[in-house]
Amino acid sequence: MSKVTVVGAGNVGATCANVLAFKKIADEVIMLDVKEGVAEGKAMDMNQTAQLLEFSSRIKGVTNDYAATANSDVVVITSGIPRKPGMTREELIGVNAGIVKSVAENILKYSPNAILVIISNPMDTMTYLASKVTGLPKHRIVGMGGALDSSRFKYYLSEALGVNPTEVEGMVIGGHGDTTMIPVARLATYKGIPVSDLLSKEALDKVVADTMVGGATLTGLLGTSAWYAPGAAGAAVVESIIHDQKKVVPCCVSLEGEYGQNDICIGVPVVLGKNGWEKIIDLKLTAEEKEKFEASASAVRKTNNVLKEINAI
Ligand SMILES: NC(=O)c1ccc[n+]([C@@H]2O[C@H](COP(=O)([O-])OP(=O)(O)OC[C@H]3O[C@@H](n4cnc5c(N)ncnc54)[C@H](O)[C@@H]3O)[C@@H](O)[C@H]2O)c1
């Protein structure tokens, strides 16, 4: 019996819980929120789709009742405020740091062995915060950003190529920010063929640029940040962990010398399995890609430093 808790039953959290149940990724899904009745109501609504969508996973919603989350295998943290049009993910830090810290502490009281998947923004800094305040072994803290950004990258590639998105491979590494993420165009392929053989430089540059502002584009259209792809990306990360699928997914993890970095959580390709992130894939970056990675790490570090300024760590 697998049990997953999703903290925050807002747009991203509820979508993630829905995908976890619908795709039968977890047998039991707990949604927890601070807003009285919201998680309960959304869980009831989702359970009423079980016969229509043919799943037997059970979803339970609770208001701040951490005892109900006990013995979760994986806990997804989405609680916090999302950005509004014109805001950067970094502007959310003050409010979300307090929320992520208290949620992580409460969760571990009841699920001391859980693997944490951090989604709240600014995600790289919230993952770093979670690793500092919980002191958990590094493999049990996984930040979700690259799974979403890579999915957006593959979508834009498939549109430019006019092909099935499931047949496109591509990875986004680095920070999860409009200017910090690095879609690695050189390694993107369609059925094993480098996309650079199939698209003009201009078309590929546009795909990269569209990917980087993918979140901001949606925030502009929706008035708040997106949720279908973020929720599904969170569920995909959980799936590889819970089912020990050993999939390679770019995730935000703590680096100790890999990619030339220390004391930082940032996006790199990792193998996801039952122990959390199990192995870092060491991409042989070009000098230009390395330079971008270093610039990305510096920007993430700058945001991490705010945690010290506000005494969150
Ligand atoms: N990492 C990513 O790829 C990614 C993608 C999209 C959104 N996000 C981030 O995810 C977060 C959630 O976004 P959203 O659109 O679902 O927002 P939302 O406002 O719809 O939902 C957030 C929920 O968190 C709840 N909450 C607040 N404090 C809480 C606490 N202490 N305990 C439990 N629940 C609490 C709120 O009541 C709300 O229901 C934001 O920080 C957003 O920026 C990250």
XYZ file of C-alpha atoms and ligand atoms in Angstrom:
357
model
C 0.000 0.000 0.000
C 1.563 3.271 -1.053
C 0.606 6.532 0.604
C 1.309 10.019 -0.715
C 0.465 13.300 0.987
C 0.059 16.518 -0.957
C 0.305 19.627 1.191
C -1.603 22.557 -0.302
C -4.907 21.705 -1.984
C -4.767 24.711 -4.284
C -4.396 24.618 -8.053
C -1.130 22.685 -8.247
C -1.682 20.448 -5.199
C -5.200 19.384 -6.165
C -4.146 18.692 -9.769
C -1.208 16.624 -8.537
C -3.464 14.633 -6.163
C -5.959 14.080 -8.969
C -3.277 12.708 -11.328
C -1.835 10.523 -8.531
C -5.240 8.898 -8.059
C -6.409 8.835 -11.673
C -3.176 7.229 -12.895
C -3.233 4.830 -9.908
C 0.224 6.013 -8.868
C -0.618 5.854 -5.147
C -3.195 3.701 -3.320
C -3.916 6.415 -0.773
C -3.619 10.155 -1.331
C -3.984 12.669 1.509
C -4.508 16.338 0.678
C -3.856 18.801 3.488
C -4.602 22.518 3.468
C -5.016 25.289 6.038
C -8.245 26.522 4.467
C -11.132 24.882 6.332
C -13.019 22.383 4.151
C -11.192 23.010 0.869
C -9.110 19.815 0.847
C -12.108 17.805 2.107
C -14.325 19.219 -0.638
C -11.832 18.670 -3.444
C -11.127 15.108 -2.237
C -14.843 14.322 -2.187
C -15.234 15.739 -5.699
C -12.299 13.631 -6.968
C -13.554 10.456 -5.257
C -16.836 10.936 -7.117
C -14.919 10.548 -10.411
C -13.541 7.121 -9.402
C -16.304 5.139 -11.127
C -16.205 7.393 -14.208
C -12.436 7.263 -14.571
C -12.087 3.720 -13.234
C -9.608 4.071 -10.417
C -9.635 2.599 -6.939
C -7.133 4.905 -5.215
C -8.710 6.741 -2.273
C -8.247 10.468 -1.693
C -8.786 12.060 1.693
C -8.811 15.777 2.380
C -7.939 17.244 5.791
C -7.623 20.691 7.343
C -4.250 20.962 9.070
C -4.582 17.442 10.513
C -1.021 16.139 10.235
C -1.877 12.899 12.078
C -3.814 11.858 8.944
C -0.605 12.109 6.906
C 1.238 9.573 9.115
C 3.546 7.077 7.407
C 3.414 8.677 3.983
C 6.004 7.315 1.568
C 6.258 10.587 -0.331
C 5.080 14.094 0.602
C 4.607 16.759 -2.049
C 4.787 20.328 -0.758
C 2.849 22.848 -2.856
C 1.667 25.096 -0.023
C 2.390 28.781 -0.450
C 1.393 31.695 -2.598
C 1.723 31.563 -6.403
C 2.969 34.461 -8.490
C 0.707 37.038 -10.106
C 1.350 38.603 -13.526
C 4.584 40.606 -13.543
C 5.964 38.902 -10.420
C 9.082 36.747 -10.420
C 9.200 33.443 -8.547
C 11.882 34.988 -6.322
C 9.462 37.608 -4.970
C 7.540 34.879 -3.148
C 10.397 33.982 -0.846
C 9.443 35.722 2.419
C 5.957 34.242 2.715
C 6.714 30.826 1.279
C 9.855 30.237 3.364
C 7.820 30.385 6.589
C 5.168 28.069 5.165
C 7.569 25.481 3.713
C 9.632 25.367 6.908
C 6.683 24.744 9.231
C 5.062 22.254 6.849
C 8.280 20.219 6.483
C 8.746 20.088 10.265
C 5.137 19.003 10.885
C 5.241 16.363 8.160
C 8.396 14.725 9.513
C 6.858 14.351 12.974
C 4.385 11.868 11.453
C 6.329 10.529 8.448
C 9.977 10.468 9.534
C 10.960 8.282 6.570
C 9.169 10.215 3.834
C 10.781 11.522 0.680
C 9.930 15.204 0.207
C 9.090 16.659 -3.196
C 9.205 20.438 -3.068
C 7.135 22.444 -5.559
C 6.534 25.786 -3.773
C 8.414 28.707 -5.352
C 11.070 29.975 -5.564
C 11.551 26.213 -5.797
C 15.374 25.971 -5.815
C 15.551 28.109 -2.683
C 12.641 26.298 -0.989
C 14.413 22.973 -1.660
C 17.629 24.380 -0.170
C 15.631 25.627 2.825
C 13.999 22.213 3.307
C 17.380 20.506 3.201
C 18.826 22.942 5.763
C 15.935 22.926 8.242
C 15.154 19.196 8.158
C 18.719 17.862 8.017
C 17.380 14.887 6.024
C 19.776 12.767 3.959
C 20.177 14.609 0.656
C 18.604 11.835 -1.454
C 15.261 12.334 0.267
C 14.768 15.941 -0.858
C 13.759 16.463 -4.473
C 12.769 19.829 -5.930
C 10.328 19.711 -8.858
C 10.967 22.281 -11.588
C 13.009 20.614 -14.316
C 10.305 17.984 -14.909
C 7.871 20.786 -15.744
C 10.307 22.948 -17.692
C 11.449 19.915 -19.719
C 7.837 19.039 -20.485
C 7.288 22.592 -21.742
C 10.509 22.377 -23.779
C 9.340 19.130 -25.404
C 5.932 20.646 -26.115
C 7.424 23.684 -27.871
C 9.836 21.403 -29.782
C 6.972 19.176 -30.921
C 5.001 22.218 -32.086
C 7.985 23.557 -34.053
C 8.632 20.119 -35.580
C 4.950 19.309 -36.101
C 5.362 15.915 -34.410
C 4.012 13.823 -31.528
C 5.337 15.319 -28.235
C 5.855 11.856 -26.749
C 8.516 11.163 -29.395
C 10.634 14.193 -28.497
C 13.417 14.115 -25.895
C 14.798 17.220 -24.221
C 16.064 18.418 -20.892
C 16.053 21.674 -18.976
C 18.681 22.002 -16.256
C 19.832 24.803 -13.930
C 17.578 26.992 -11.811
C 13.773 27.044 -12.146
C 13.568 30.718 -13.089
C 12.783 32.607 -16.306
C 16.404 33.652 -16.686
C 18.131 30.810 -14.835
C 16.786 27.709 -16.585
C 18.878 26.124 -19.342
C 17.055 24.182 -22.063
C 19.881 22.007 -23.412
C 19.044 22.313 -27.124
C 22.218 20.500 -28.179
C 21.016 17.234 -26.597
C 17.347 17.437 -27.684
C 16.250 14.763 -30.162
C 13.288 13.567 -32.207
C 13.389 9.765 -32.471
C 17.150 9.907 -31.863
C 17.756 12.621 -34.478
C 19.299 15.836 -33.079
C 16.641 18.547 -33.388
C 19.368 20.896 -34.634
C 19.369 18.761 -37.843
C 15.633 19.350 -38.252
C 15.052 22.968 -37.186
C 16.728 26.215 -38.268
C 18.814 28.051 -35.674
C 16.118 30.757 -35.498
C 13.363 28.202 -34.883
C 15.400 26.428 -32.194
C 16.301 29.733 -30.515
C 12.594 30.586 -30.402
C 11.756 27.222 -28.789
C 14.393 27.890 -26.124
C 13.138 31.437 -25.505
C 9.476 30.307 -25.327
C 10.416 27.546 -22.871
C 12.196 29.958 -20.574
C 9.182 32.261 -20.309
C 6.731 29.345 -20.444
C 5.538 29.949 -16.879
C 5.333 33.729 -17.242
C 3.320 33.380 -20.479
C 0.739 31.288 -18.653
C 0.707 33.589 -15.619
C -0.071 36.468 -17.997
C -2.971 34.552 -19.551
C -4.387 33.046 -16.357
C -3.750 35.799 -13.803
C -2.028 33.218 -11.569
C 0.564 30.547 -12.223
C -0.308 27.408 -14.174
C -1.385 24.123 -12.612
C -2.165 21.311 -15.077
C 1.429 20.728 -16.211
C 2.957 21.571 -12.792
C 0.582 19.146 -11.036
C 1.211 16.413 -13.615
C 4.976 16.982 -13.437
C 4.833 16.615 -9.638
C 2.892 13.351 -10.043
C 5.428 12.059 -12.596
C 8.255 12.651 -10.121
C 6.283 10.814 -7.412
C 5.530 7.956 -9.817
C 9.186 7.279 -10.592
C 9.942 7.271 -6.847
C 6.985 5.199 -5.617
C 7.214 2.641 -8.420
C 11.019 2.611 -8.367
C 11.004 3.351 -12.100
C 14.585 4.702 -12.177
C 13.571 7.339 -14.716
C 16.034 10.112 -15.519
C 14.368 13.425 -14.721
C 15.981 16.832 -14.202
C 15.308 17.677 -10.542
C 16.596 20.184 -8.044
C 18.989 18.350 -5.721
C 21.793 19.143 -3.326
C 25.162 19.215 -5.090
C 28.420 18.283 -3.416
C 30.980 18.993 -6.090
C 28.906 17.712 -9.047
C 28.740 20.219 -11.899
C 31.440 22.156 -10.035
C 28.961 23.285 -7.346
C 28.671 22.987 -3.580
C 26.133 24.061 -0.942
C 23.322 24.601 -3.425
C 20.183 22.837 -4.667
C 19.756 23.221 -8.432
C 18.393 21.279 -11.401
C 20.457 18.433 -12.860
C 19.382 15.101 -14.392
C 18.943 12.440 -11.707
C 17.731 8.852 -11.528
C 14.529 8.736 -9.452
C 13.749 5.539 -7.553
C 12.493 4.206 -4.226
C 15.281 5.978 -2.302
C 14.478 9.399 -3.781
C 17.102 10.708 -6.169
C 19.604 7.903 -6.470
C 22.241 9.120 -8.889
C 23.242 12.315 -10.661
C 23.853 12.022 -14.406
C 26.984 13.944 -15.237
C 26.334 15.659 -18.586
C 29.455 16.669 -20.457
C 28.583 20.328 -20.898
C 30.236 22.552 -23.498
C 32.137 25.639 -22.326
C 29.114 27.804 -23.199
C 26.682 25.543 -21.326
C 29.036 25.456 -18.327
C 29.119 29.242 -18.289
C 25.313 29.340 -18.317
C 25.170 26.776 -15.500
C 27.556 28.821 -13.390
C 25.529 32.005 -13.989
C 22.361 30.110 -13.076
C 23.942 28.812 -9.862
C 25.054 32.350 -8.930
C 21.488 33.630 -9.347
C 20.070 30.783 -7.244
C 22.715 31.417 -4.580
C 21.718 35.086 -4.461
C 18.122 34.085 -3.714
C 19.314 31.528 -1.142
C 21.174 34.328 0.629
C 17.834 36.043 1.281
C 16.989 33.091 3.563
C 19.846 34.182 5.822
C 18.791 37.843 5.677
C 15.274 36.955 6.862
C 16.631 34.491 9.451
C 14.882 31.512 7.870
C 18.064 29.425 8.142
N 7.954 24.226 -9.034
C 7.114 24.434 -10.035
O 7.347 23.993 -11.151
C 5.832 25.230 -9.792
C 4.879 25.358 -10.809
C 3.697 26.052 -10.525
C 3.499 26.617 -9.273
N 4.469 26.497 -8.334
C 4.326 27.048 -6.994
O 3.496 26.173 -6.245
C 2.867 26.915 -5.192
C 1.374 26.649 -5.223
O 0.790 27.199 -6.384
P -0.789 27.107 -6.603
O -1.050 27.685 -7.935
O -1.283 25.753 -6.273
O -1.304 28.127 -5.465
P -2.745 28.139 -4.750
O -2.884 29.462 -4.092
O -3.787 27.700 -5.709
O -2.596 26.992 -3.649
C -1.757 27.092 -2.547
C -2.473 26.410 -1.389
O -1.572 26.369 -0.281
C -2.374 26.493 0.883
N -1.555 26.833 2.036
C -0.989 28.039 2.374
N -0.317 27.921 3.537
C -0.422 26.628 3.924
C 0.063 25.880 5.037
N 0.828 26.453 5.981
N -0.253 24.568 5.125
C -1.023 23.971 4.182
N -1.511 24.621 3.106
C -1.216 25.939 2.987
C -3.368 27.579 0.515
O -4.479 27.590 1.385
C -3.710 27.180 -0.920
O -4.851 26.327 -0.977
C 3.259 28.380 -5.436
O 4.347 28.744 -4.624
C 3.648 28.391 -6.894
O 4.513 29.450 -7.221
C 5.628 25.815 -8.573
